[in-house]
mmCIF file of C-alpha atoms in Angstrom:
data_model
loop_
_atom_site.group_PDB
_atom_site.id
_atom_site.type_symbol
_atom_site.label_atom_id
_atom_site.label_comp_id
_atom_site.label_asym_id
_atom_site.label_seq_id
_atom_site.Cartn_x
_atom_site.Cartn_y
_atom_site.Cartn_z
ATOM 1 C CA MET A 1 0.000 0.000 0.000
ATOM 2 C CA PRO A 2 1.495 3.376 -0.956
ATOM 3 C CA SER A 3 2.507 5.644 1.909
ATOM 4 C CA THR A 4 1.172 8.693 0.082
ATOM 5 C CA LEU A 5 -2.376 8.886 -1.235
ATOM 6 C CA LEU A 6 -2.354 10.519 -4.652
ATOM 7 C CA LEU A 7 -5.183 12.833 -5.628
ATOM 8 C CA GLU A 8 -5.900 10.914 -8.823
ATOM 9 C CA SER A 9 -6.196 7.651 -6.921
ATOM 10 C CA LEU A 10 -9.280 8.886 -5.073
ATOM 11 C CA PRO A 11 -12.699 7.528 -6.094
ATOM 12 C CA LEU A 12 -14.480 9.560 -8.759
ATOM 13 C CA GLU A 13 -17.210 10.685 -6.349
ATOM 14 C CA VAL A 14 -14.609 12.035 -3.916
ATOM 15 C CA LEU A 15 -12.666 13.749 -6.694
ATOM 16 C CA ASP A 16 -15.782 15.456 -8.001
ATOM 17 C CA HIS A 17 -16.559 16.683 -4.487
ATOM 18 C CA VAL A 18 -13.053 18.121 -4.152
ATOM 19 C CA LEU A 19 -13.151 19.749 -7.579
ATOM 20 C CA SER A 20 -16.561 21.277 -6.889
ATOM 21 C CA ASN A 21 -14.862 23.624 -4.422
ATOM 22 C CA LEU A 22 -12.186 24.875 -6.814
ATOM 23 C CA SER A 23 -12.109 28.086 -8.822
ATOM 24 C CA ALA A 24 -11.686 28.129 -12.591
ATOM 25 C CA SER A 25 -7.954 28.842 -12.328
ATOM 26 C CA GLU A 26 -7.549 25.999 -9.835
ATOM 27 C CA LEU A 27 -9.485 23.631 -12.101
ATOM 28 C CA ALA A 28 -7.202 24.625 -14.963
ATOM 29 C CA SER A 29 -4.179 23.732 -12.815
ATOM 30 C CA VAL A 30 -5.652 20.328 -11.937
ATOM 31 C CA ARG A 31 -6.197 19.640 -15.650
ATOM 32 C CA ALA A 32 -2.438 19.874 -16.152
ATOM 33 C CA VAL A 33 -1.579 17.198 -13.564
ATOM 34 C CA SER A 34 -2.395 13.996 -15.456
ATOM 35 C CA ILE A 35 -4.535 12.551 -18.221
ATOM 36 C CA ARG A 36 -7.107 11.199 -15.759
ATOM 37 C CA LEU A 37 -7.363 14.448 -13.831
ATOM 38 C CA ARG A 38 -7.564 16.442 -17.051
ATOM 39 C CA ASP A 39 -10.577 14.376 -18.060
ATOM 40 C CA ILE A 40 -12.297 14.714 -14.691
ATOM 41 C CA ALA A 41 -11.456 18.409 -14.222
ATOM 42 C CA THR A 42 -12.871 19.182 -17.670
ATOM 43 C CA SER A 43 -16.295 17.693 -16.982
ATOM 44 C CA ASN A 44 -19.352 19.845 -17.548
ATOM 45 C CA ILE A 45 -20.571 19.870 -13.956
ATOM 46 C CA HIS A 46 -17.528 21.863 -12.786
ATOM 47 C CA TRP A 47 -17.268 24.330 -15.659
ATOM 48 C CA ARG A 48 -21.000 24.999 -15.751
ATOM 49 C CA ARG A 49 -20.633 26.155 -12.154
ATOM 50 C CA ALA A 50 -17.456 28.125 -12.971
ATOM 51 C CA LEU A 51 -19.247 29.971 -15.766
ATOM 52 C CA LEU A 52 -22.781 30.478 -14.483
ATOM 53 C CA SER A 53 -22.268 30.620 -10.713
ATOM 54 C CA ASP A 54 -18.767 32.085 -10.377
ATOM 55 C CA LEU A 55 -17.936 34.225 -13.414
ATOM 56 C CA VAL A 56 -21.279 35.585 -14.682
ATOM 57 C CA PRO A 57 -22.571 37.044 -11.364
ATOM 58 C CA GLN A 58 -19.340 39.024 -10.899
ATOM 59 C CA CYS A 59 -19.784 41.383 -13.854
ATOM 60 C CA ALA A 60 -22.743 43.558 -14.821
ATOM 61 C CA ALA A 61 -21.938 43.263 -18.530
ATOM 62 C CA LEU A 62 -22.712 39.519 -18.366
ATOM 63 C CA ASP A 63 -26.314 40.171 -17.345
ATOM 64 C CA ASP A 64 -27.574 38.895 -20.719
ATOM 65 C CA ILE A 65 -26.032 35.502 -20.044
ATOM 66 C CA ALA A 66 -27.392 35.410 -16.503
ATOM 67 C CA SER A 67 -30.924 35.925 -17.800
ATOM 68 C CA ILE A 68 -30.801 32.883 -20.109
ATOM 69 C CA PRO A 69 -31.935 29.603 -18.466
ATOM 70 C CA ALA A 70 -29.069 27.144 -18.120
ATOM 71 C CA CYS A 71 -31.168 24.459 -19.806
ATOM 72 C CA ALA A 72 -31.306 26.557 -22.985
ATOM 73 C CA TRP A 73 -27.589 25.998 -23.648
ATOM 74 C CA SER A 74 -26.473 22.818 -25.427
ATOM 75 C CA PHE A 75 -22.945 22.686 -24.021
ATOM 76 C CA SER A 76 -23.650 19.524 -22.007
ATOM 77 C CA LEU A 77 -24.061 17.504 -25.209
ATOM 78 C CA VAL A 78 -20.281 17.107 -25.387
ATOM 79 C CA HIS A 79 -17.965 16.218 -22.521
ATOM 80 C CA ASP A 80 -15.954 19.450 -22.550
ATOM 81 C CA GLY A 81 -18.756 21.756 -23.698
ATOM 82 C CA TRP A 82 -18.974 23.984 -20.630
ATOM 83 C CA PHE A 83 -15.176 24.172 -20.355
ATOM 84 C CA ARG A 84 -14.921 25.390 -23.950
ATOM 85 C CA ALA A 85 -17.847 27.760 -23.412
ATOM 86 C CA TYR A 86 -15.959 29.263 -20.466
ATOM 87 C CA CYS A 87 -12.888 29.657 -22.697
ATOM 88 C CA ALA A 88 -15.007 31.264 -25.441
ATOM 89 C CA LEU A 89 -16.380 33.790 -22.961
ATOM 90 C CA GLN A 90 -12.944 34.578 -21.546
ATOM 91 C CA SER A 91 -11.672 35.075 -25.094
ATOM 92 C CA ALA A 92 -14.498 37.537 -25.806
ATOM 93 C CA ILE A 93 -13.603 39.425 -22.629
ATOM 94 C CA ARG A 94 -9.964 39.774 -23.680
ATOM 95 C CA VAL A 95 -10.573 40.723 -27.324
ATOM 96 C CA PRO A 96 -10.954 44.500 -27.886
ATOM 97 C CA TRP A 97 -14.622 45.260 -28.432
ATOM 98 C CA LEU A 98 -14.160 48.088 -30.963
ATOM 99 C CA ARG A 99 -13.567 45.997 -34.094
ATOM 100 C CA GLY A 100 -15.622 48.248 -36.388
ATOM 101 C CA GLU A 101 -17.890 51.262 -36.394
ATOM 102 C CA ASP A 102 -20.943 49.018 -36.066
ATOM 103 C CA ASP A 103 -19.918 48.370 -32.451
ATOM 104 C CA LEU A 104 -20.741 52.008 -31.673
ATOM 105 C CA ILE A 105 -24.113 52.197 -33.357
ATOM 106 C CA GLY A 106 -27.488 51.762 -31.717
ATOM 107 C CA GLY A 107 -26.487 51.071 -28.158
ATOM 108 C CA PRO A 108 -26.959 53.465 -25.243
ATOM 109 C CA TRP A 109 -23.903 55.373 -24.067
ATOM 110 C CA MET A 110 -23.905 56.957 -20.615
ATOM 111 C CA VAL A 111 -21.672 60.021 -20.468
ATOM 112 C CA TYR A 112 -19.848 61.368 -17.407
ATOM 113 C CA PHE A 113 -17.923 64.654 -17.523
ATOM 114 C CA LYS A 114 -15.105 64.594 -14.967
ATOM 115 C CA HIS A 115 -14.515 67.552 -12.643
ATOM 116 C CA HIS A 116 -10.778 66.878 -12.898
ATOM 117 C CA PRO A 117 -8.487 64.270 -14.485
ATOM 118 C CA GLY A 118 -8.868 60.821 -12.979
ATOM 119 C CA SER A 119 -11.174 57.841 -13.061
ATOM 120 C CA ILE A 120 -14.760 57.627 -11.935
ATOM 121 C CA ASP A 121 -15.348 54.787 -9.486
ATOM 122 C CA LEU A 122 -18.292 52.778 -10.769
ATOM 123 C CA ALA A 123 -18.617 51.158 -7.363
ATOM 124 C CA THR A 124 -20.157 54.464 -6.263
ATOM 125 C CA ILE A 125 -21.512 55.500 -9.629
ATOM 126 C CA GLU A 126 -23.916 58.397 -9.985
ATOM 127 C CA GLU A 127 -26.534 59.297 -12.555
ATOM 128 C CA PRO A 128 -24.918 60.006 -15.968
ATOM 129 C CA HIS A 129 -24.816 63.593 -17.165
ATOM 130 C CA SER A 130 -25.996 62.599 -20.649
ATOM 131 C CA LEU A 131 -27.389 59.640 -22.552
ATOM 132 C CA ILE A 132 -26.383 59.480 -26.212
ATOM 133 C CA THR A 133 -26.402 57.139 -29.196
ATOM 134 C CA PHE A 134 -24.361 57.045 -32.416
ATOM 135 C CA THR A 135 -25.630 57.157 -35.980
ATOM 136 C CA VAL A 136 -24.134 55.195 -38.869
ATOM 137 C CA LYS A 137 -21.982 58.257 -39.616
ATOM 138 C CA ARG A 138 -20.483 58.154 -36.098
ATOM 139 C CA MET A 139 -22.413 61.251 -35.101
ATOM 140 C CA ALA A 140 -23.320 61.502 -31.426
ATOM 141 C CA VAL A 141 -27.023 62.174 -30.873
ATOM 142 C CA LEU A 142 -28.243 63.492 -27.533
ATOM 143 C CA ILE A 143 -31.127 61.476 -26.044
ATOM 144 C CA THR A 144 -31.349 63.053 -22.586
ATOM 145 C CA GLY A 145 -29.168 65.142 -20.293
ATOM 146 C CA VAL A 146 -26.754 67.997 -20.763
ATOM 147 C CA VAL A 147 -24.804 67.727 -24.025
ATOM 148 C CA THR A 148 -23.462 65.213 -26.517
ATOM 149 C CA ALA A 149 -19.894 63.968 -26.360
ATOM 150 C CA TYR A 150 -17.471 61.843 -28.314
ATOM 151 C CA PRO A 151 -14.052 61.427 -26.715
ATOM 152 C CA PRO A 152 -10.915 60.403 -28.588
ATOM 153 C CA SER A 153 -10.716 56.709 -29.441
ATOM 154 C CA GLU A 154 -9.378 55.185 -26.238
ATOM 155 C CA PRO A 155 -11.700 52.163 -25.968
ATOM 156 C CA GLY A 156 -11.464 49.513 -23.310
ATOM 157 C CA ARG A 157 -13.504 47.712 -20.677
ATOM 158 C CA GLU A 158 -14.563 49.042 -17.312
ATOM 159 C CA PRO A 159 -12.704 46.566 -15.048
ATOM 160 C CA ARG A 160 -15.425 46.011 -12.442
ATOM 161 C CA THR A 161 -18.421 45.634 -14.753
ATOM 162 C CA LEU A 162 -16.725 44.633 -18.071
ATOM 163 C CA CYS A 163 -19.005 47.140 -19.825
ATOM 164 C CA ARG A 164 -17.727 48.837 -22.970
ATOM 165 C CA LYS A 165 -15.816 51.999 -22.141
ATOM 166 C CA PHE A 166 -14.553 55.131 -23.853
ATOM 167 C CA GLU A 167 -12.396 57.211 -21.537
ATOM 168 C CA HIS A 168 -10.507 60.471 -21.758
ATOM 169 C CA SER A 169 -9.048 62.735 -19.104
ATOM 170 C CA THR A 170 -12.303 64.693 -19.025
ATOM 171 C CA VAL A 171 -14.938 62.203 -20.222
ATOM 172 C CA LEU A 172 -16.039 58.666 -19.390
ATOM 173 C CA MET A 173 -18.616 56.845 -21.534
ATOM 174 C CA ILE A 174 -20.155 53.478 -20.585
ATOM 175 C CA SER A 175 -22.279 51.098 -22.661
ATOM 176 C CA ASP A 176 -23.488 47.502 -22.434
ATOM 177 C CA ALA A 177 -21.619 44.582 -24.027
ATOM 178 C CA PRO A 178 -23.828 42.312 -26.170
ATOM 179 C CA GLU A 179 -20.761 40.613 -27.650
ATOM 180 C CA PHE A 180 -20.461 38.319 -24.627
ATOM 181 C CA ALA A 181 -23.810 36.622 -25.158
ATOM 182 C CA GLU A 182 -23.137 36.524 -28.900
ATOM 183 C CA ALA A 183 -19.888 34.635 -28.270
ATOM 184 C CA LEU A 184 -21.803 31.937 -26.399
ATOM 185 C CA PHE A 185 -24.562 31.818 -29.040
ATOM 186 C CA THR A 186 -21.902 31.194 -31.686
ATOM 187 C CA PHE A 187 -20.208 28.498 -29.657
ATOM 188 C CA ASN A 188 -23.569 26.877 -28.873
ATOM 189 C CA ASN A 189 -24.100 26.418 -32.624
ATOM 190 C CA THR A 190 -20.641 24.864 -32.871
ATOM 191 C CA VAL A 191 -21.500 22.326 -30.173
ATOM 192 C CA LEU A 192 -24.778 21.443 -31.887
ATOM 193 C CA GLN A 193 -23.000 20.811 -35.170
ATOM 194 C CA GLU A 194 -20.448 18.613 -33.407
ATOM 195 C CA ALA A 195 -23.231 16.676 -31.689
ATOM 196 C CA VAL A 196 -25.010 16.057 -34.985
ATOM 197 C CA LYS A 197 -21.789 14.965 -36.690
ATOM 198 C CA ALA A 198 -21.028 12.565 -33.832
ATOM 199 C CA ARG A 199 -24.628 11.317 -33.949
ATOM 200 C CA LEU A 200 -25.221 12.320 -30.353
ATOM 201 C CA ILE A 201 -28.504 13.972 -31.380
ATOM 202 C CA SER A 202 -30.869 13.518 -34.301
ATOM 203 C CA ALA A 203 -32.048 16.179 -36.734
ATOM 204 C CA SER A 204 -35.320 16.545 -34.827
ATOM 205 C CA GLU A 205 -33.436 16.939 -31.542
ATOM 206 C CA LEU A 206 -31.248 19.558 -33.197
ATOM 207 C CA ASP A 207 -34.358 21.576 -34.033
ATOM 208 C CA ILE A 208 -35.530 21.345 -30.424
ATOM 209 C CA HIS A 209 -32.190 22.568 -29.069
ATOM 210 C CA GLN A 210 -32.022 25.425 -31.569
ATOM 211 C CA LYS A 211 -35.590 26.530 -30.869
ATOM 212 C CA LYS A 212 -34.999 26.518 -27.116
ATOM 213 C CA LEU A 213 -32.051 28.906 -27.376
ATOM 214 C CA GLN A 214 -33.739 31.079 -30.001
ATOM 215 C CA GLU A 215 -36.671 31.606 -27.645
ATOM 216 C CA ALA A 216 -34.317 32.564 -24.810
ATOM 217 C CA LYS A 217 -32.391 34.890 -27.118
ATOM 218 C CA ALA A 218 -35.593 36.561 -28.315
ATOM 219 C CA ALA A 219 -36.401 37.492 -24.717
ATOM 220 C CA LEU A 220 -33.210 39.579 -24.386
ATOM 221 C CA PRO A 221 -33.589 43.366 -24.660
ATOM 222 C CA THR A 222 -32.518 44.655 -28.067
ATOM 223 C CA GLU A 223 -34.464 47.897 -28.524
ATOM 224 C CA PHE A 224 -32.741 51.082 -27.417
ATOM 225 C CA ASP A 225 -35.056 51.863 -24.485
ATOM 226 C CA ALA A 226 -34.865 48.283 -23.240
ATOM 227 C CA ARG A 227 -31.062 48.331 -23.384
ATOM 228 C CA VAL A 228 -31.015 51.628 -21.492
ATOM 229 C CA GLU A 229 -33.228 50.147 -18.803
ATOM 230 C CA ARG A 230 -31.009 47.088 -18.517
ATOM 231 C CA LEU A 231 -27.826 49.180 -18.362
ATOM 232 C CA ARG A 232 -29.331 51.350 -15.631
ATOM 233 C CA ARG A 233 -30.361 48.266 -13.694
ATOM 234 C CA VAL A 234 -27.017 46.460 -13.866
ATOM 235 C CA LEU A 235 -25.198 49.651 -12.834
ATOM 236 C CA GLY A 236 -27.633 50.211 -9.968
ATOM 237 C CA LEU A 237 -28.755 53.640 -11.150
ATOM 238 C CA GLU A 238 -31.825 55.511 -9.982
ATOM 239 C CA MET A 239 -33.623 58.188 -11.970
ATOM 240 C CA GLN A 240 -32.233 61.644 -11.324
ATOM 241 C CA THR A 241 -32.353 64.915 -13.235
ATOM 242 C CA PRO A 242 -29.328 67.261 -13.399
ATOM 243 C CA SER A 243 -29.879 70.652 -11.810
ATOM 244 C CA GLN A 244 -29.503 73.878 -13.795
ATOM 245 C CA ASP A 245 -26.211 74.550 -11.991
ATOM 246 C CA GLU A 246 -24.893 71.136 -13.075
ATOM 247 C CA VAL A 247 -25.987 71.823 -16.639
ATOM 248 C CA GLY A 248 -23.949 75.029 -16.655
ATOM 249 C CA VAL A 249 -20.876 73.421 -15.094
ATOM 250 C CA TYR A 250 -20.748 70.518 -17.502
ATOM 251 C CA SER A 251 -21.482 72.712 -20.510
ATOM 252 C CA ASP A 252 -18.442 74.819 -19.603
ATOM 253 C CA ILE A 253 -16.332 71.665 -19.221
ATOM 254 C CA LEU A 254 -17.446 70.386 -22.596
ATOM 255 C CA ASP A 255 -16.768 73.717 -24.334
ATOM 256 C CA GLY A 256 -13.168 73.664 -23.132
ATOM 257 C CA TRP A 257 -12.701 70.013 -24.011
ATOM 258 C CA TRP A 258 -14.278 70.519 -27.462
ATOM 259 C CA GLU A 259 -11.810 73.303 -28.279
ATOM 260 C CA LYS A 260 -8.914 71.193 -27.042
ATOM 261 C CA ILE A 261 -9.527 68.184 -29.268
ATOM 262 C CA GLY A 262 -10.975 70.129 -32.177
ATOM 263 C CA GLY A 263 -13.778 67.796 -33.171
ATOM 264 C CA GLY A 264 -16.633 65.553 -32.170
ATOM 265 C CA GLY A 265 -20.257 64.793 -32.983
ATOM 266 C CA GLY A 266 -23.483 66.699 -32.891
ATOM 267 C CA ASP A 267 -27.179 66.007 -32.916
#
């Protein structure tokens, strides 16, 4: 009898219990230990939890994914489906969101004019000073608030929420991030095609799986007002109206900023 009990020598039920308490990074480390542990640590039960219970609730921009029933996804049809779905989502998080002008169009953008250089802490976020949208010609159109804005192209992600972000020394703009759900929709189709090719599901079962996700996708907010409402909700905003003094202050800030950069959009 060996003097040291190896992790991989434990019964499967015990191993699954141990792995159920690990984070995604810890599961990834276990996968590198041996062939047996890689197989067990890749199973759907652990990565479904890592994605839906650990990762998604942490970030407001993943609210779309949180609102889709877990049973609507087809990742469980293949052994490593949820693991690869987690990787697909992480890849979407790391890839720059501004891949073309279409990424700007249609969505709500909440605008904050900074009193002085520095970042706005979204953990204590306040009501935006303006709400704007972009036309196909990259023109900023004022929806509500003080004034329109369009800062220089310094796109990124707000680190706490993973929302789309444009930031300048005087302006911060925040929008939602529909690309995350789209990444999982795309990968879900990949899994379905793999399942059909491997004869894990029939053509009629394929239709059922596709219809289930299409129905869940159709329930997501896509219209401008609905996206605004969702963005307000995930950022924890309450309805407020800027005072006349605030309007004057931020108009002065914008005038100075507008002259400095020499350009921008209008309504």
